[in-house]
Coordinates of C-alpha atoms and ligand atoms in Angstrom, one line a residue:
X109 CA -3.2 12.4 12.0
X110 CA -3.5 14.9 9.2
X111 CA -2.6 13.8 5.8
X112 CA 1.5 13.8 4.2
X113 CA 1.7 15.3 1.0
X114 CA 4.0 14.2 -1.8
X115 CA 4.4 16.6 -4.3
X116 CA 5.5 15.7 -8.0
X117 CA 7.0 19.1 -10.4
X118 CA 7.9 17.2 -13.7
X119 CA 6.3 16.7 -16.9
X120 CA 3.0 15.8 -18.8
X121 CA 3.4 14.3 -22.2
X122 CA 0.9 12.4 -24.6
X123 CA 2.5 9.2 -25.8
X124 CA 1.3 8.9 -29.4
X125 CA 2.6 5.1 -29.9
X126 CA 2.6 3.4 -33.5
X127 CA 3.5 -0.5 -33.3
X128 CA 5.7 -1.7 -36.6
X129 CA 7.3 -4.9 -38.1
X130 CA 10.7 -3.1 -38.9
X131 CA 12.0 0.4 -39.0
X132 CA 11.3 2.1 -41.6
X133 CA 14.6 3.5 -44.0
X134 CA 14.6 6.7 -45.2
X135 CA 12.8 8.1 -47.6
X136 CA 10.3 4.6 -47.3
X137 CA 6.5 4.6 -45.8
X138 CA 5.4 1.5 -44.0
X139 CA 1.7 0.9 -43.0
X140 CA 1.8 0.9 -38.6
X141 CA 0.3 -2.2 -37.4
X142 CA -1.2 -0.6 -34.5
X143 CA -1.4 3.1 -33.5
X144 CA -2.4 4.3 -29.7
X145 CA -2.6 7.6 -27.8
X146 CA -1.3 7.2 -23.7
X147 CA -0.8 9.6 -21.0
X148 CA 3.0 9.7 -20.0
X149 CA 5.7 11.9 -19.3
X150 CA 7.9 11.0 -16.1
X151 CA 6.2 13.7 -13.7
X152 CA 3.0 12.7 -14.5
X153 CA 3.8 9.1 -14.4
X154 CA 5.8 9.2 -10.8
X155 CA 2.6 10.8 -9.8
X156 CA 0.8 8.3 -10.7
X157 CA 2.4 5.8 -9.2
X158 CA 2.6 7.5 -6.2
X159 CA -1.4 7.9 -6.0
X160 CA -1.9 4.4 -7.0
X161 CA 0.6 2.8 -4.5
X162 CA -0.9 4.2 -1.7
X163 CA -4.5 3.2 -1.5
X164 CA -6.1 0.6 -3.2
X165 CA -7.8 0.8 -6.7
X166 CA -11.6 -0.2 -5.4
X167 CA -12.2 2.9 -2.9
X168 CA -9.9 4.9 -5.7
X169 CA -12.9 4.1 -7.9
X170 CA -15.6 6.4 -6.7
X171 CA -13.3 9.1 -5.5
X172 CA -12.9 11.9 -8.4
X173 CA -11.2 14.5 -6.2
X174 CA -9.7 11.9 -3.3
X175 CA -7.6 15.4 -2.0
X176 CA -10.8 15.7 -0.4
X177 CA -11.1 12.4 1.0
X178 CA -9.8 12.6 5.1
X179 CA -9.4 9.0 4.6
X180 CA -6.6 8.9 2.4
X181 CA -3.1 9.1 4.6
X182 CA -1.1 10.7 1.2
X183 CA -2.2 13.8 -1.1
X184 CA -0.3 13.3 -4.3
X185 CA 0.1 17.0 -5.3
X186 CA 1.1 17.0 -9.5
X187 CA 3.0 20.6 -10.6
X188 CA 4.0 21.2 -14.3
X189 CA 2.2 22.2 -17.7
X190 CA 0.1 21.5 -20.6
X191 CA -0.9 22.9 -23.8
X192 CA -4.6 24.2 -24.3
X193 CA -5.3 21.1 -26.2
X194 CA -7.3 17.7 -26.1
X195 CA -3.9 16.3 -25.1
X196 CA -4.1 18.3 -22.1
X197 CA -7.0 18.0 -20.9
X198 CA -7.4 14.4 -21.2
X199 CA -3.8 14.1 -19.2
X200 CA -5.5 16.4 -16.2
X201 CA -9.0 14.3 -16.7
X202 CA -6.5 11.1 -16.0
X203 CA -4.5 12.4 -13.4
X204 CA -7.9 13.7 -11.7
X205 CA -9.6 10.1 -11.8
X206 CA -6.8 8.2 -10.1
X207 CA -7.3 11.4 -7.2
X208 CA -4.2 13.5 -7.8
X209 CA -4.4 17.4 -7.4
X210 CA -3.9 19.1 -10.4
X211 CA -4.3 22.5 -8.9
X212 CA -0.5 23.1 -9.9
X213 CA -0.6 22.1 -13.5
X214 CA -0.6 25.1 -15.1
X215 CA -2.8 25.1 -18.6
X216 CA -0.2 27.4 -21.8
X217 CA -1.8 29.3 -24.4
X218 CA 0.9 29.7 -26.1
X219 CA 2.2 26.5 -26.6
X220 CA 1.4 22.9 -26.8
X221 CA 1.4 20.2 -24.8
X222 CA 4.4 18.0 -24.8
X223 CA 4.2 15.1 -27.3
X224 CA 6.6 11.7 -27.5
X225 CA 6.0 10.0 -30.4
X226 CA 7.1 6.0 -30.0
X227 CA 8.0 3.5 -32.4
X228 CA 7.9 0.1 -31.3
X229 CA 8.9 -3.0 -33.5
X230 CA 7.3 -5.7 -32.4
X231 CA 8.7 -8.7 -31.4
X232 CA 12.2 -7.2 -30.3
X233 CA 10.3 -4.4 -28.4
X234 CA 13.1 -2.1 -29.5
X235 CA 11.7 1.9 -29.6
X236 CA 12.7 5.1 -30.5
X237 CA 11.4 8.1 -29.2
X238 CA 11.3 11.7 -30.1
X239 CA 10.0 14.1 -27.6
X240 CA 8.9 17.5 -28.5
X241 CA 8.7 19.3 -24.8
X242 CA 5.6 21.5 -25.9
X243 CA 4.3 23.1 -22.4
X244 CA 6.8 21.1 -20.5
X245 CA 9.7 23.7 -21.4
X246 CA 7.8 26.6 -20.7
X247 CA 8.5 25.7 -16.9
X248 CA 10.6 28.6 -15.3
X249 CA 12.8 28.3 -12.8
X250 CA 11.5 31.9 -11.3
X251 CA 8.0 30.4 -10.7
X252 CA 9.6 28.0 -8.1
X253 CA 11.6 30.4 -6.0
X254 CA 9.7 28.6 -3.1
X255 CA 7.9 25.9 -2.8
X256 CA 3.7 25.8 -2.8
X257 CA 2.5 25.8 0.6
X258 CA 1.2 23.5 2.7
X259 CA 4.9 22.5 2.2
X260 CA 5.1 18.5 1.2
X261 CA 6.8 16.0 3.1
X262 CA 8.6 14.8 0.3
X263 CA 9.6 16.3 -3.0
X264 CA 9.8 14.0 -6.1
X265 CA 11.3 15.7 -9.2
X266 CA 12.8 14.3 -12.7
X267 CA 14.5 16.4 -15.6
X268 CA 12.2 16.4 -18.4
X269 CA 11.7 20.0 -17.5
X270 CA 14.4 22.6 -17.7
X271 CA 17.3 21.8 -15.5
X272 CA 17.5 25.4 -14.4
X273 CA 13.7 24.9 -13.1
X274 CA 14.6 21.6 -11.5
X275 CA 17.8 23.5 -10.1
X276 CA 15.1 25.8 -8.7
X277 CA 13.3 23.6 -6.9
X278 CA 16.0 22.0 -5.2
X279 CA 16.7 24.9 -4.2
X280 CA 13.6 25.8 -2.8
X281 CA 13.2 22.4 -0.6
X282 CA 16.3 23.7 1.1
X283 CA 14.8 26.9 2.2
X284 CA 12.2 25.6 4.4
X285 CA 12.4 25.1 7.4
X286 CA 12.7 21.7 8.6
X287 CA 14.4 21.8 4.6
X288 CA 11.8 19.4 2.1
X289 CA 13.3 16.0 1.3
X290 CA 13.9 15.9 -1.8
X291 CA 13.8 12.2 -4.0
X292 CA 15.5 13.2 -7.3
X293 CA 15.7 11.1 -10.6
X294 CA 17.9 12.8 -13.0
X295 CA 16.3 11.2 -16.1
X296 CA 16.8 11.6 -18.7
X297 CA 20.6 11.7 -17.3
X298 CA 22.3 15.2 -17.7
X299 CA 26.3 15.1 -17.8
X300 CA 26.3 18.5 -17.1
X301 CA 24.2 18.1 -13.3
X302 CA 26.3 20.8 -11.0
X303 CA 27.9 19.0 -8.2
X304 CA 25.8 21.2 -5.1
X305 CA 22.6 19.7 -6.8
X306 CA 23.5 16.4 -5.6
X307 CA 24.0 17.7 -1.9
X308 CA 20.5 18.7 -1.7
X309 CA 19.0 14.7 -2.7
X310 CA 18.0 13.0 0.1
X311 CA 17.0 9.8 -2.3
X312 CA 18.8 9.5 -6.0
X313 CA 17.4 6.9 -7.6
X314 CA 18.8 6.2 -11.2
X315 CA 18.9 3.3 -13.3
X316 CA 22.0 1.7 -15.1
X317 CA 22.4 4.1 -17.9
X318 CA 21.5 7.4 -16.0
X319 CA 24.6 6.2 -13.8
X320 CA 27.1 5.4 -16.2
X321 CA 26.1 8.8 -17.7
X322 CA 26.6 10.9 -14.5
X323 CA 29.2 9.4 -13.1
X324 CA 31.0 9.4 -16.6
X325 CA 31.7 5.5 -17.4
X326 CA 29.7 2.8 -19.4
X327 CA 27.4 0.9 -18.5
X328 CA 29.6 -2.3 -17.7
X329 CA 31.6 -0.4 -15.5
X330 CA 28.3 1.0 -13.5
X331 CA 27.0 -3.0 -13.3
X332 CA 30.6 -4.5 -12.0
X333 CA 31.6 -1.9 -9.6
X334 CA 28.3 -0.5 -7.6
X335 CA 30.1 0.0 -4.7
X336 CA 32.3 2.9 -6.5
X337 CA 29.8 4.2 -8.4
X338 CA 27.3 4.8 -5.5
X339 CA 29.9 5.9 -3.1
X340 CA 30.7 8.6 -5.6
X341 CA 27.1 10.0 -5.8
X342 CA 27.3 10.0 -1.8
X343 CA 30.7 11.9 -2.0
X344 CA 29.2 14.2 -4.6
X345 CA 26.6 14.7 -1.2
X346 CA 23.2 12.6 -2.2
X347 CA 22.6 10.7 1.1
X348 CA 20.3 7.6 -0.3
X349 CA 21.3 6.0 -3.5
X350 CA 19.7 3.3 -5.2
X351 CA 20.5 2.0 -9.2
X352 CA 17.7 0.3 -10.6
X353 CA 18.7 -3.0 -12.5
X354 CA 16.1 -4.4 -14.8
X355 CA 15.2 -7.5 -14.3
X356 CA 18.0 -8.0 -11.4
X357 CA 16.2 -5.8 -9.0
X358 CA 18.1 -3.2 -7.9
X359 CA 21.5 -2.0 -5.5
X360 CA 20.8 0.4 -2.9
X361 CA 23.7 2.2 -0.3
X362 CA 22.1 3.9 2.8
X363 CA 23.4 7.7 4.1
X364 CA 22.6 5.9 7.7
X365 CA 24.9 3.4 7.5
X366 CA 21.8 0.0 7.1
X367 CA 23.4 -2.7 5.7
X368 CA 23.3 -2.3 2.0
X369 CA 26.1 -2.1 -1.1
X370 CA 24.2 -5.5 -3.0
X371 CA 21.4 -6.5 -5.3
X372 CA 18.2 -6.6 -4.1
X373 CA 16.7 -9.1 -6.4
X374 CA 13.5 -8.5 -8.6
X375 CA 10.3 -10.1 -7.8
X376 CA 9.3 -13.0 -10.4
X377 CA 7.6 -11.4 -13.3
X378 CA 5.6 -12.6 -16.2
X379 CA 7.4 -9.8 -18.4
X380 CA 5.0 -8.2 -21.4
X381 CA 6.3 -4.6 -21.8
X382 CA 9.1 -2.9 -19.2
X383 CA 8.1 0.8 -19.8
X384 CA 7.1 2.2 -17.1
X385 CA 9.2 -0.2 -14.5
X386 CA 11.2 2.9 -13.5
X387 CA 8.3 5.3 -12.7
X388 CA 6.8 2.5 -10.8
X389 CA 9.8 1.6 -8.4
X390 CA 10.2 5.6 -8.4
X391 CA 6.7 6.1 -7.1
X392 CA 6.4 2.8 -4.6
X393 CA 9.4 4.2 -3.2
X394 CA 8.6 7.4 -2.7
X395 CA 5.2 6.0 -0.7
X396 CA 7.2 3.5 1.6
X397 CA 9.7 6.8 2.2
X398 CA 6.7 8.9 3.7
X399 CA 4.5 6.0 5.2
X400 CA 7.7 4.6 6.9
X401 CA 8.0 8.9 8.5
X402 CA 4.3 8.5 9.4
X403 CA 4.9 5.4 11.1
X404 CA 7.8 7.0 13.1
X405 CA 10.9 4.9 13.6
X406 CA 14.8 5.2 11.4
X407 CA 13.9 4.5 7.8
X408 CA 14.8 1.0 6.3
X409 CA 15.8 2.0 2.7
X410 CA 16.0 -1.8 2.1
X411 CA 12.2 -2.1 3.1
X412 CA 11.4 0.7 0.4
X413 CA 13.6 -1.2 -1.8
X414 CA 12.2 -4.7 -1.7
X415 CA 8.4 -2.8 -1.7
X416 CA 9.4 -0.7 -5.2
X417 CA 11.0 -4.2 -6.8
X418 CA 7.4 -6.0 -6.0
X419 CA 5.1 -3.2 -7.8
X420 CA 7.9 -2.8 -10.4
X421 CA 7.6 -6.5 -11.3
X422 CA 3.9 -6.4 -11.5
X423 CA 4.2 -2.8 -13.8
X424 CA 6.1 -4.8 -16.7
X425 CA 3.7 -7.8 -16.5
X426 CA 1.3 -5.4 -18.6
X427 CA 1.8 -3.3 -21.6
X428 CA 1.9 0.4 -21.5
X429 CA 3.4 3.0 -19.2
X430 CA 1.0 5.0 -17.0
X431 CA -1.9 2.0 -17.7
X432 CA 0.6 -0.3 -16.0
X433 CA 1.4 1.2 -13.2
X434 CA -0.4 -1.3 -10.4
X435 CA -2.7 -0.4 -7.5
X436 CA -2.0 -0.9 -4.3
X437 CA -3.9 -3.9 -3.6
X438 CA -2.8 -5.5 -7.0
X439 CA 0.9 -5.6 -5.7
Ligands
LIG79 P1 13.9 1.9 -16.2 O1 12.5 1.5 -16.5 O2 14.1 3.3 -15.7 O3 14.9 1.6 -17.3 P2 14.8 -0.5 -14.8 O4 14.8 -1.2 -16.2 O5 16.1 -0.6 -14.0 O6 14.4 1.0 -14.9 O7 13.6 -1.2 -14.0 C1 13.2 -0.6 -12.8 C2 12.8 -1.7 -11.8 O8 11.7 -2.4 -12.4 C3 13.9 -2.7 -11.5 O9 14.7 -2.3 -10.4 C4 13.0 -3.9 -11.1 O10 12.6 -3.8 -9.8 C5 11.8 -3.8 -12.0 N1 12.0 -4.6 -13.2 C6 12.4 -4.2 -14.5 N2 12.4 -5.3 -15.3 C7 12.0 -6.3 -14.7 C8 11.8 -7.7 -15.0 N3 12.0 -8.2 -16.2 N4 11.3 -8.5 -14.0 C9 11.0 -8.1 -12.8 N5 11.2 -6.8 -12.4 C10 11.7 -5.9 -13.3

Protein backbone atom coordinates (compact mmCIF):
# COMPACT_ATOMS: atom_id res chain seq x y z
CA UNK A 1 0.00 0.00 0.00
CA UNK A 2 1.74 3.15 -1.01
CA UNK A 3 2.15 5.81 1.44
CA UNK A 4 -0.84 8.82 2.41
CA UNK A 5 0.41 12.12 2.44
CA UNK A 6 -0.63 14.89 4.91
CA UNK A 7 0.34 18.08 3.76
CA UNK A 8 0.70 21.16 6.23
CA UNK A 9 0.75 25.10 4.28
CA UNK A 10 1.02 27.32 7.52
CA UNK A 11 3.75 29.08 9.23
CA UNK A 12 7.34 28.82 10.60
CA UNK A 13 8.25 31.12 13.38
CA UNK A 14 11.26 31.22 16.00
CA UNK A 15 9.93 31.51 19.51
CA UNK A 16 12.45 33.87 21.18
CA UNK A 17 11.03 33.19 24.89
CA UNK A 18 12.29 35.37 28.03
CA UNK A 19 10.94 34.00 31.48
CA UNK A 20 10.19 37.05 34.13
CA UNK A 21 8.92 37.55 37.79
CA UNK A 22 6.45 40.39 36.71
CA UNK A 23 5.65 42.47 33.74
CA UNK A 24 7.63 45.03 33.26
CA UNK A 25 5.78 48.94 33.28
CA UNK A 26 6.63 51.17 30.95
CA UNK A 27 9.40 53.00 30.58
CA UNK A 28 11.10 50.17 33.39
CA UNK A 29 13.91 47.43 32.50
CA UNK A 30 13.87 44.23 34.41
CA UNK A 31 16.71 41.56 34.25
CA UNK A 32 14.80 38.09 32.40
CA UNK A 33 15.29 35.21 34.51
CA UNK A 34 15.67 32.89 31.79
CA UNK A 35 15.92 33.55 28.03
CA UNK A 36 15.33 30.59 25.18
CA UNK A 37 15.18 30.29 21.40
CA UNK A 38 12.24 27.41 20.08
CA UNK A 39 11.00 26.38 16.84
CA UNK A 40 7.18 27.29 16.56
CA UNK A 41 4.69 28.73 14.53
CA UNK A 42 1.28 26.71 14.08
CA UNK A 43 2.18 25.19 10.52
CA UNK A 44 5.31 24.02 11.56
CA UNK A 45 4.07 22.81 14.78
CA UNK A 46 0.80 20.81 13.33
CA UNK A 47 3.54 19.34 11.19
CA UNK A 48 5.19 18.29 13.70
CA UNK A 49 2.87 16.67 15.47
CA UNK A 50 1.64 15.01 12.63
CA UNK A 51 5.26 13.35 11.91
CA UNK A 52 5.68 12.44 15.46
CA UNK A 53 2.21 10.82 16.05
CA UNK A 54 2.57 8.62 13.48
CA UNK A 55 5.62 6.50 13.97
CA UNK A 56 7.50 6.12 16.99
CA UNK A 57 10.47 8.25 18.13
CA UNK A 58 13.27 5.23 18.18
CA UNK A 59 13.17 4.23 14.27
CA UNK A 60 12.43 8.29 13.89
CA UNK A 61 15.91 8.50 15.26
CA UNK A 62 18.18 7.35 12.49
CA UNK A 63 15.94 8.45 9.68
CA UNK A 64 17.12 12.15 8.46
CA UNK A 65 14.90 12.20 5.28
CA UNK A 66 12.07 9.37 6.51
CA UNK A 67 10.04 10.64 3.00
CA UNK A 68 12.42 8.20 1.79
CA UNK A 69 11.67 5.55 4.12
CA UNK A 70 8.81 2.89 2.32
CA UNK A 71 8.25 1.96 5.78
CA UNK A 72 6.63 4.88 7.04
CA UNK A 73 2.59 4.63 6.16
CA UNK A 74 2.38 8.86 6.39
CA UNK A 75 4.67 11.53 4.48
CA UNK A 76 4.16 14.78 6.40
CA UNK A 77 4.63 17.22 3.56
CA UNK A 78 5.48 21.01 5.33
CA UNK A 79 4.61 24.21 2.74
CA UNK A 80 5.30 27.89 3.83
CA UNK A 81 8.46 30.23 4.26
CA UNK A 82 11.47 31.48 6.00
CA UNK A 83 13.84 34.19 6.05
CA UNK A 84 17.50 33.64 4.83
CA UNK A 85 18.59 33.51 8.35
CA UNK A 86 19.96 31.16 11.21
CA UNK A 87 16.29 31.28 12.34
CA UNK A 88 15.48 29.62 9.20
CA UNK A 89 17.57 27.23 8.79
CA UNK A 90 17.63 25.80 12.13
CA UNK A 91 13.47 25.58 11.79
CA UNK A 92 14.15 23.43 8.26
CA UNK A 93 17.18 21.48 10.10
CA UNK A 94 14.26 20.59 12.94
CA UNK A 95 11.61 19.91 10.75
CA UNK A 96 14.10 17.67 8.64
CA UNK A 97 15.33 15.56 11.77
CA UNK A 98 11.83 14.56 12.97
CA UNK A 99 11.44 13.31 8.85
CA UNK A 100 9.14 16.00 7.38
CA UNK A 101 9.67 17.19 3.69
CA UNK A 102 10.61 20.50 3.51
CA UNK A 103 10.73 20.57 -0.18
CA UNK A 104 7.83 23.27 -0.08
CA UNK A 105 9.31 25.69 2.40
CA UNK A 106 10.28 28.22 0.34
CA UNK A 107 13.67 30.14 1.64
CA UNK A 108 12.93 34.70 1.16
CA UNK A 109 15.66 36.92 0.43
CA UNK A 110 13.87 39.60 1.03
CA UNK A 111 12.63 39.25 4.18
CA UNK A 112 12.95 37.55 7.45
CA UNK A 113 11.78 34.80 9.06
CA UNK A 114 8.86 35.23 11.25
CA UNK A 115 9.71 35.90 14.91
CA UNK A 116 7.21 35.65 18.27
CA UNK A 117 8.73 37.05 20.98
CA UNK A 118 7.16 35.51 24.49
CA UNK A 119 7.04 36.80 27.84
CA UNK A 120 6.16 34.42 30.42
CA UNK A 121 5.83 35.34 34.23
CA UNK A 122 6.57 32.66 36.12
CA UNK A 123 4.47 31.25 38.45
CA UNK A 124 1.06 32.35 36.88
CA UNK A 125 2.35 31.17 33.43
CA UNK A 126 0.54 34.21 32.00
CA UNK A 127 2.28 35.38 28.36
CA UNK A 128 2.17 37.90 25.91
CA UNK A 129 3.15 37.56 22.59
CA UNK A 130 4.04 39.68 19.70
CA UNK A 131 4.44 38.15 16.37
CA UNK A 132 6.29 39.86 13.64
CA UNK A 133 5.14 37.50 10.44
CA UNK A 134 8.62 38.01 8.63
CA UNK A 135 8.54 35.31 5.67
CA UNK A 136 5.28 34.02 6.80
CA UNK A 137 3.39 37.05 5.04
CA UNK A 138 5.12 36.93 1.99
CA UNK A 139 2.83 33.75 1.22
CA UNK A 140 0.63 34.56 -1.89
CA UNK A 141 -2.39 33.30 -2.54
CA UNK A 142 -1.48 33.03 -6.50
CA UNK A 143 1.28 30.49 -5.64
CA UNK A 144 -1.54 28.05 -4.44
CA UNK A 145 -3.84 28.21 -7.37
CA UNK A 146 -3.56 24.31 -7.17
CA UNK A 147 -2.39 22.17 -5.02
CA UNK A 148 1.47 20.39 -5.15
CA UNK A 149 1.11 17.14 -6.74
CA UNK A 150 1.15 13.98 -5.62
CA UNK A 151 -2.13 15.49 -4.24
CA UNK A 152 -2.39 14.68 -0.26
CA UNK A 153 -4.99 12.84 1.38
CA UNK A 154 -5.60 15.35 3.70
CA UNK A 155 -4.95 19.09 3.93
CA UNK A 156 -4.17 20.73 7.31
CA UNK A 157 -4.02 24.52 7.23
CA UNK A 158 -4.13 27.42 10.10
CA UNK A 159 -4.27 31.32 9.52
CA UNK A 160 -1.03 32.59 10.52
CA UNK A 161 -0.50 33.20 6.95
CA UNK A 162 -2.50 35.56 4.80
CA UNK A 163 -6.20 34.65 4.84
CA UNK A 164 -6.32 35.38 1.10
CA UNK A 165 -3.56 32.48 0.74
CA UNK A 166 -5.36 30.19 3.14
CA UNK A 167 -8.65 31.28 1.04
CA UNK A 168 -6.47 29.86 -1.84
CA UNK A 169 -5.85 26.82 -0.78
CA UNK A 170 -9.14 25.90 0.15
CA UNK A 171 -9.87 26.55 -2.89
CA UNK A 172 -7.52 24.47 -4.46
CA UNK A 173 -8.44 21.15 -2.41
CA UNK A 174 -11.77 21.64 -4.00
CA UNK A 175 -10.52 21.45 -7.53
CA UNK A 176 -9.23 18.06 -7.48
CA UNK A 177 -10.68 15.50 -8.30
CA UNK A 178 -11.82 13.25 -5.73
CA UNK A 179 -11.76 17.19 -3.99
CA UNK A 180 -8.67 17.16 -0.95
CA UNK A 181 -10.13 17.01 2.64
CA UNK A 182 -9.42 19.74 4.11
CA UNK A 183 -8.84 19.87 8.30
CA UNK A 184 -8.93 23.70 8.98
CA UNK A 185 -8.02 25.57 12.27
CA UNK A 186 -8.84 29.19 11.94
CA UNK A 187 -6.25 30.30 14.55
CA UNK A 188 -5.61 32.78 15.41
CA UNK A 189 -9.58 33.29 14.96
CA UNK A 190 -10.57 35.78 12.09
CA UNK A 191 -14.15 37.45 12.56
CA UNK A 192 -14.06 38.32 9.14
CA UNK A 193 -13.75 34.22 7.69
CA UNK A 194 -16.27 34.36 4.50
CA UNK A 195 -19.06 32.06 5.06
CA UNK A 196 -18.21 29.57 1.55
CA UNK A 197 -14.80 28.95 3.42
CA UNK A 198 -16.47 26.98 5.93
CA UNK A 199 -18.25 24.75 3.17
CA UNK A 200 -15.08 23.57 1.93
CA UNK A 201 -13.83 22.09 5.91
CA UNK A 202 -14.26 18.73 6.16
CA UNK A 203 -12.75 18.87 9.98
CA UNK A 204 -12.84 22.49 12.00
CA UNK A 205 -11.29 22.13 14.92
CA UNK A 206 -11.19 25.31 17.17
CA UNK A 207 -10.71 25.89 20.68
CA UNK A 208 -12.93 27.95 23.13
CA UNK A 209 -11.90 31.33 22.21
CA UNK A 210 -11.44 30.85 18.30
CA UNK A 211 -15.27 29.86 18.73
CA UNK A 212 -16.69 32.48 20.61
CA UNK A 213 -14.76 34.72 18.12
CA UNK A 214 -16.34 33.20 14.89
CA UNK A 215 -19.41 32.55 15.86
CA UNK A 216 -19.56 36.13 17.55
CA UNK A 217 -20.34 35.38 21.37
CA UNK A 218 -18.05 35.09 24.52
CA UNK A 219 -16.57 32.60 25.74
CA UNK A 220 -19.24 31.56 28.40
CA UNK A 221 -21.73 31.42 25.93
CA UNK A 222 -19.41 29.01 23.57
CA UNK A 223 -18.77 26.61 26.92
CA UNK A 224 -22.77 26.43 28.03
CA UNK A 225 -24.36 26.01 24.79
CA UNK A 226 -22.05 23.58 22.37
CA UNK A 227 -24.73 22.24 20.85
CA UNK A 228 -25.67 25.83 19.20
CA UNK A 229 -22.46 26.87 18.61
CA UNK A 230 -21.35 23.66 16.61
CA UNK A 231 -24.54 23.26 14.81
CA UNK A 232 -23.95 26.79 13.53
CA UNK A 233 -20.44 26.03 12.03
CA UNK A 234 -22.22 22.86 10.31
CA UNK A 235 -24.98 25.25 9.03
CA UNK A 236 -22.33 27.69 7.90
CA UNK A 237 -21.29 24.02 5.84
CA UNK A 238 -18.01 22.57 7.94
CA UNK A 239 -19.02 18.84 8.18
CA UNK A 240 -16.79 17.69 11.38
CA UNK A 241 -16.60 20.10 14.26
CA UNK A 242 -14.74 19.64 17.27
CA UNK A 243 -14.02 22.65 20.22
CA UNK A 244 -11.06 21.87 22.16
CA UNK A 245 -11.66 22.49 26.04
CA UNK A 246 -8.47 22.66 28.10
CA UNK A 247 -8.28 20.58 30.61
CA UNK A 248 -11.98 19.20 30.02
CA UNK A 249 -11.13 17.51 26.87
CA UNK A 250 -13.00 18.41 24.17
CA UNK A 251 -16.85 18.42 22.32
CA UNK A 252 -17.00 17.09 19.01
CA UNK A 253 -20.48 16.94 16.45
CA UNK A 254 -20.13 14.51 13.49
CA UNK A 255 -21.38 15.53 9.67
CA UNK A 256 -22.36 11.53 9.65
CA UNK A 257 -24.60 11.60 12.11
CA UNK A 258 -22.07 9.25 15.16
CA UNK A 259 -23.22 9.90 18.31
CA UNK A 260 -21.59 13.01 19.58
CA UNK A 261 -22.80 16.80 20.87
CA UNK A 262 -20.77 16.03 24.64
CA UNK A 263 -17.43 16.35 26.26
CA UNK A 264 -15.06 13.99 25.67
CA UNK A 265 -12.97 14.22 28.73
CA UNK A 266 -9.16 14.89 28.92
CA UNK A 267 -6.79 12.19 29.78
CA UNK A 268 -5.14 12.72 33.40
CA UNK A 269 -2.22 14.97 33.06
CA UNK A 270 0.63 16.01 35.25
CA UNK A 271 0.26 19.68 33.78
CA UNK A 272 3.78 21.81 33.52
CA UNK A 273 3.18 24.13 30.49
CA UNK A 274 -0.13 23.96 28.06
CA UNK A 275 1.41 25.54 24.93
CA UNK A 276 1.38 23.49 22.37
CA UNK A 277 -1.86 21.32 23.68
CA UNK A 278 -3.69 22.61 20.51
CA UNK A 279 -1.10 21.77 17.86
CA UNK A 280 -0.87 18.40 19.40
CA UNK A 281 -4.67 17.35 19.44
CA UNK A 282 -4.62 19.21 15.90
CA UNK A 283 -1.84 16.90 14.65
CA UNK A 284 -3.04 13.42 16.53
CA UNK A 285 -6.16 14.10 14.88
CA UNK A 286 -5.22 14.63 11.72
CA UNK A 287 -3.10 11.07 11.92
CA UNK A 288 -6.17 9.02 13.28
CA UNK A 289 -8.30 10.92 10.18
CA UNK A 290 -5.97 9.40 7.46
CA UNK A 291 -4.93 6.02 9.34
CA UNK A 292 -8.67 5.39 10.09
CA UNK A 293 -9.12 6.00 5.55
CA UNK A 294 -6.18 3.62 5.25
CA UNK A 295 -7.77 1.20 7.37
CA UNK A 296 -11.03 1.42 5.27
CA UNK A 297 -14.24 1.43 7.13
CA UNK A 298 -16.88 5.03 8.11
CA UNK A 299 -14.66 7.24 10.18
CA UNK A 300 -15.29 7.38 14.08
CA UNK A 301 -14.60 11.09 14.82
CA UNK A 302 -14.97 10.09 18.45
CA UNK A 303 -12.02 7.56 18.05
CA UNK A 304 -9.82 10.57 16.63
CA UNK A 305 -11.21 12.46 19.44
CA UNK A 306 -10.34 10.41 22.42
CA UNK A 307 -6.73 9.52 20.44
CA UNK A 308 -5.91 13.69 20.10
CA UNK A 309 -7.14 14.20 24.07
CA UNK A 310 -4.35 11.29 25.06
CA UNK A 311 -1.27 12.97 23.19
CA UNK A 312 -2.65 16.34 24.13
CA UNK A 313 -2.44 15.44 27.78
CA UNK A 314 1.01 14.09 27.50
CA UNK A 315 2.09 17.59 25.30
CA UNK A 316 1.26 19.83 28.52
CA UNK A 317 3.06 17.44 30.93
CA UNK A 318 6.39 19.10 29.50
CA UNK A 319 7.38 22.63 28.95
CA UNK A 320 7.66 24.09 25.53
CA UNK A 321 5.68 24.02 22.34
CA UNK A 322 7.20 22.04 19.43
CA UNK A 323 9.76 20.13 22.21
CA UNK A 324 6.49 18.86 23.74
CA UNK A 325 4.85 17.57 21.29
CA UNK A 326 5.01 13.49 22.13
CA UNK A 327 6.02 10.55 19.91
CA UNK A 328 3.98 8.07 19.06
CA UNK A 329 5.11 5.46 21.39
CA UNK A 330 5.31 8.01 24.30
CA UNK A 331 1.39 8.47 24.13
P1 LIG B 1 -5.21 25.51 22.81
O1 LIG B 1 -3.88 24.98 23.20
O2 LIG B 1 -5.38 25.71 21.34
O3 LIG B 1 -5.68 26.69 23.62
P2 LIG B 1 -6.86 23.78 24.49
O4 LIG B 1 -6.39 24.57 25.67
O5 LIG B 1 -8.33 23.64 24.31
O6 LIG B 1 -6.27 24.33 23.12
O7 LIG B 1 -6.20 22.33 24.60
C1 LIG B 1 -6.24 21.41 23.54
C2 LIG B 1 -6.39 20.00 24.09
O8 LIG B 1 -5.28 19.71 24.94
C3 LIG B 1 -7.61 19.77 24.94
O9 LIG B 1 -8.73 19.43 24.14
C4 LIG B 1 -7.16 18.61 25.83
O10 LIG B 1 -7.30 17.38 25.13
C5 LIG B 1 -5.67 18.89 26.00
N1 LIG B 1 -5.40 19.60 27.28
C6 LIG B 1 -5.25 20.93 27.47
N2 LIG B 1 -5.04 21.22 28.78
C7 LIG B 1 -5.04 20.03 29.43
C8 LIG B 1 -4.88 19.64 30.80
N3 LIG B 1 -4.67 20.54 31.78
N4 LIG B 1 -4.93 18.31 31.10
C9 LIG B 1 -5.14 17.39 30.14
N5 LIG B 1 -5.31 17.70 28.82
C10 LIG B 1 -5.26 19.00 28.47
Amino acid sequence: MSRSIITVIGSLNADLITRTSRIPSPGETLTSSSFSIGCGGKGANQAVACVRLSRPKKRDARLKASHDDAAASILVRMEGAVGDDAFGQSLIGALEGDGIDVSGVQVRRDGGTGVAVILVVEGSGENRILLSPGANATLRPEAFGSLATPVPDLLVVQLEIPLDTVLATLRAAAACSPPVPVLFNPAPAAATLPQWAYEMVEHLVVNETEAAILYGASEEHVRSNLSQVGKEFQRRGARNVVITLGKSGSWFTSGSGEDGQQVVAAARADVVDTTGAGDTFIGAYAVSVVQQRREGGRFSIRSAVEWANRAAAKAVEREGAMESIPWLDEV
